[in-house]
Short mmCIF file of C-alpha atoms in Angstrom, two decimals:
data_model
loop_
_atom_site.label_atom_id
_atom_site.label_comp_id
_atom_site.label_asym_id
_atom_site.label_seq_id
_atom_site.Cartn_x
_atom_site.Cartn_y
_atom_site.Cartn_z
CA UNK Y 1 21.05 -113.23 -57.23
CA UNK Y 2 18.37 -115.32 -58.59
CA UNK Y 3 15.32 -113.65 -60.16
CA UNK Y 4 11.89 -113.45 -58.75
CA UNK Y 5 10.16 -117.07 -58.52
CA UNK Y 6 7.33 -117.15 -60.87
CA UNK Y 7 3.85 -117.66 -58.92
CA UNK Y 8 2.64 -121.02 -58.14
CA UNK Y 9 -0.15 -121.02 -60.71
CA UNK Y 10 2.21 -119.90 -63.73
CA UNK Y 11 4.64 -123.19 -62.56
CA UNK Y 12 1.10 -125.36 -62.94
CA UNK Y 13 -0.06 -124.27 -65.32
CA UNK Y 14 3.66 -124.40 -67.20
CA UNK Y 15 3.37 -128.52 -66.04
CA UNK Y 16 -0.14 -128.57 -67.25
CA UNK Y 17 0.71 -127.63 -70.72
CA UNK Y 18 3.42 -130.25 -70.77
CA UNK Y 19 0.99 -132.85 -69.65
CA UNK Y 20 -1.14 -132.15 -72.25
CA UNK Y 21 1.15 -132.09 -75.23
CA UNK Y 22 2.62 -135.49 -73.83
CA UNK Y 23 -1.00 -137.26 -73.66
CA UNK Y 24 -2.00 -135.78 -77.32
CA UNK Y 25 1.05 -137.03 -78.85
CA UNK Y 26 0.85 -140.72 -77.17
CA UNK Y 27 -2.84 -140.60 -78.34
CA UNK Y 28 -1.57 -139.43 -81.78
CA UNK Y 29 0.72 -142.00 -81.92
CA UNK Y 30 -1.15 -144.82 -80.71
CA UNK Y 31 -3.75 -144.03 -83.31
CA UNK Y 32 -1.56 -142.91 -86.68
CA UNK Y 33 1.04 -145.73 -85.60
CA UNK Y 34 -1.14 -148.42 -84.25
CA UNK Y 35 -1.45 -150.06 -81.02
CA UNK Y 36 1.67 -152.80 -82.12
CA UNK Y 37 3.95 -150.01 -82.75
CA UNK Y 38 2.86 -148.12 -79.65
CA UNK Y 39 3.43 -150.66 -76.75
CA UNK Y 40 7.65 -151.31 -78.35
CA UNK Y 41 8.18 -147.05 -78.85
CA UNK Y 42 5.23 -145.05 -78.12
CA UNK Y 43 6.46 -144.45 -74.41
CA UNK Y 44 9.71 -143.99 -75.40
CA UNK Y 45 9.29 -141.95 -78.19
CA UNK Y 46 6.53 -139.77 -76.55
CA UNK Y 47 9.37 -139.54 -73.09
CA UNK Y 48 11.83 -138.28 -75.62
CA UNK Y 49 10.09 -135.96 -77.13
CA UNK Y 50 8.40 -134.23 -73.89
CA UNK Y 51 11.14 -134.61 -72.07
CA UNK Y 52 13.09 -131.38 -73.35
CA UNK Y 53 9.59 -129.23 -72.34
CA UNK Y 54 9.49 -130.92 -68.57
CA UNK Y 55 13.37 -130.35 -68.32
CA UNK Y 56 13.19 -126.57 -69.19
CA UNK Y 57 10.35 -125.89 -66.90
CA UNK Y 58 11.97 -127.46 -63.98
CA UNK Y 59 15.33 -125.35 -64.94
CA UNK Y 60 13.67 -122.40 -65.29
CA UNK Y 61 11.88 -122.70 -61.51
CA UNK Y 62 15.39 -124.23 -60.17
CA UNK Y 63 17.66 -121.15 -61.63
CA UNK Y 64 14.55 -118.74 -60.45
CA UNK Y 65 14.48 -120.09 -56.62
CA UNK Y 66 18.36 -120.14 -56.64
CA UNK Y 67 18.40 -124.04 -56.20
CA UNK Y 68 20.82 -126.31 -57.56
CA UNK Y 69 19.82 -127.12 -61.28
CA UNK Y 70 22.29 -130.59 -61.35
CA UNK Y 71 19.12 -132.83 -59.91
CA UNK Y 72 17.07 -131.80 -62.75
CA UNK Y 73 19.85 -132.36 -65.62
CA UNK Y 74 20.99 -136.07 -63.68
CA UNK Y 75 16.99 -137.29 -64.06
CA UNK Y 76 16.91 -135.56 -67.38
CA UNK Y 77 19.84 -137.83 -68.86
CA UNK Y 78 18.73 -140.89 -66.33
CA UNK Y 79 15.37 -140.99 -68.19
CA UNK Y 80 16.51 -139.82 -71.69
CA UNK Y 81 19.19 -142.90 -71.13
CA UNK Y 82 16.13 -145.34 -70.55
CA UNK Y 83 13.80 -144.07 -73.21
CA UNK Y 84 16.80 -144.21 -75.63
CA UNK Y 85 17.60 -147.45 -74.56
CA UNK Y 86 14.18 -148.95 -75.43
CA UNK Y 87 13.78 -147.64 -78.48
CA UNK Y 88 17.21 -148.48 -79.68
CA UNK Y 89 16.93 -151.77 -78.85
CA UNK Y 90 13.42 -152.52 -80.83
CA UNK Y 91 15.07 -150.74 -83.87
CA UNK Y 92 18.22 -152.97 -84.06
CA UNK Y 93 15.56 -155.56 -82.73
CA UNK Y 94 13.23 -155.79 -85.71
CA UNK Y 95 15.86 -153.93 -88.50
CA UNK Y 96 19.52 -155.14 -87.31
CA UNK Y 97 19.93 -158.11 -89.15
CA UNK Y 98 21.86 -160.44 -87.48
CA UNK Y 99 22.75 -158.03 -84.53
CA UNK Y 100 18.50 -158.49 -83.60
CA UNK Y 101 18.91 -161.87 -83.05
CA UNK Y 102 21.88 -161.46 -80.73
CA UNK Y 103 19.92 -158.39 -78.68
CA UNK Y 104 17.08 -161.27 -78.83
CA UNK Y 105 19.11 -163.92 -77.62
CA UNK Y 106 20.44 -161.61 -74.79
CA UNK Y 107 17.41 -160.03 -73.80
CA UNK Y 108 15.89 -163.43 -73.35
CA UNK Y 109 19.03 -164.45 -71.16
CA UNK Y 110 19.09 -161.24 -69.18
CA UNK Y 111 15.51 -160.55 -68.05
CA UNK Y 112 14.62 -163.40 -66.26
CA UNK Y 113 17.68 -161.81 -64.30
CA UNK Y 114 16.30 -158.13 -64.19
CA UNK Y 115 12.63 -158.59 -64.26
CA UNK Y 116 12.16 -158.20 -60.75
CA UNK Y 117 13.76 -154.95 -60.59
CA UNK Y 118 12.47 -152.80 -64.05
CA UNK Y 119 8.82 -151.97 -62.08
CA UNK Y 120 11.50 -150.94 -58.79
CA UNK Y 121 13.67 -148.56 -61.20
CA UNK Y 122 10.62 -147.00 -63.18
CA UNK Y 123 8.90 -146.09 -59.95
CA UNK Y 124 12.00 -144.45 -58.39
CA UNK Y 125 12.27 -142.42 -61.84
CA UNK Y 126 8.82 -141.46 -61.42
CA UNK Y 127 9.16 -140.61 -57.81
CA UNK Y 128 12.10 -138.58 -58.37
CA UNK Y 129 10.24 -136.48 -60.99
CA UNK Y 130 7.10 -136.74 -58.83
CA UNK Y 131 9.91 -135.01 -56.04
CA UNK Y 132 11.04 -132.23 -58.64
CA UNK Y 133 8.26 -131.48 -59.59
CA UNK Y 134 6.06 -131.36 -56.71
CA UNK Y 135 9.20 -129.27 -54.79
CA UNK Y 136 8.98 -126.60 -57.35
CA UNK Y 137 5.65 -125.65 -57.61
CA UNK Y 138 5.46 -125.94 -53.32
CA UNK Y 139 6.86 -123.06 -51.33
CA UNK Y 140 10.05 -122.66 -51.67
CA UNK Y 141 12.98 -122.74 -49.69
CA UNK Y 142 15.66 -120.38 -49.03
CA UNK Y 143 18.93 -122.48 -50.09
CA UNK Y 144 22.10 -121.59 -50.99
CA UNK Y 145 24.16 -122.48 -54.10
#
C-alpha cells in the first residue's frame, strides 16, 4: 500500500530547490572554471551532479502514488549515460595521449553522420523528463503495480 502522496506544492517546491542548486552550480562553474571549460563539461558535469537530487524526488512521488518507479531509473541512467559520455570523451580528448587523437579522428568521421539527430535525442530526453516531471506534480492517477 503506497503511502499518502505528498501535496502538490511540497512536489514543487521539492523541483524548485533542485532547479536552483543546478543553475548556482552551472553559474559557479562557468565563473570559477571559465567559459572554455564550461561549454566541453559544465553541462555535463552540472547533469551529473543534479541528477541524483531530480532522480530521488521523482522516486519518492513514484513509490508515494504507487506508480511504477522503472521510467524514472531508465531516464536516470539514459541521461547519466550521455552526460558521462561527454565528459569522458573531452577528458581522454585533451589528456589521452594518443587515444585523443583517435576519439578526434573519430568524432570528426562520425558527426557529420549524427549531427542531424543529437538536437532530436536531447529534446526527447528533455521531453521525457518534462513528462515525469510534469505527471508527478499533476493529479494523480489511480494505477496499479
Amino acid at each position: 500500500m503506497p503511502a499518502r502522496p505528498p501535496p502538490k506544492r511540497e512536489l514543487l517546491v521539492q523541483f524548485a530547490k533542485v532547479a536552483t542548486i543546478a543553475f548556482a552550480l552551472a553559474l559557479i562553474l562557468r565563473l570559477v572554471c571559465g567559459g572554455r571549460w564550461f561549454s566541453f563539461y559544465g553541462i555535463a558535469v552540472t547533469t551529473i551532479a543534479t541528477l541524483p537530487l531530480l532522480t530521488t524526488v521523482l522516486l519518492r512521488a513514484h513509490r508515494r502514488f504507487g506508480w511504477k518507479r522503472w521510467p524514472v531509473w531508465l531516464l536516470a541512467c539514459i541521461t547519466a549515460a550521455a552526460a558521462l559520455v561527454q565528459a569522458g570523451f573531452w577528458i581522454v580528448f585533451f589528456h589521452g595521449g594518443g587515444m585523443g587523437l583517435g576519439l578526434g579522428i573519430g568524432r570528426a568521421v562520425a558527426m557529420p553522420v549524427i549531427r542531424a539527430g543529437v538536437p532530436w535525442l536531447a529534446a526527447a530526453i528533455a521531453i521525457a523528463w518534462a513528462v515525469l516531471i510534469l505527471r508527478s506534480v499533476a493529479r494523480p492517477q489511480k494505477t496499479t503495480r
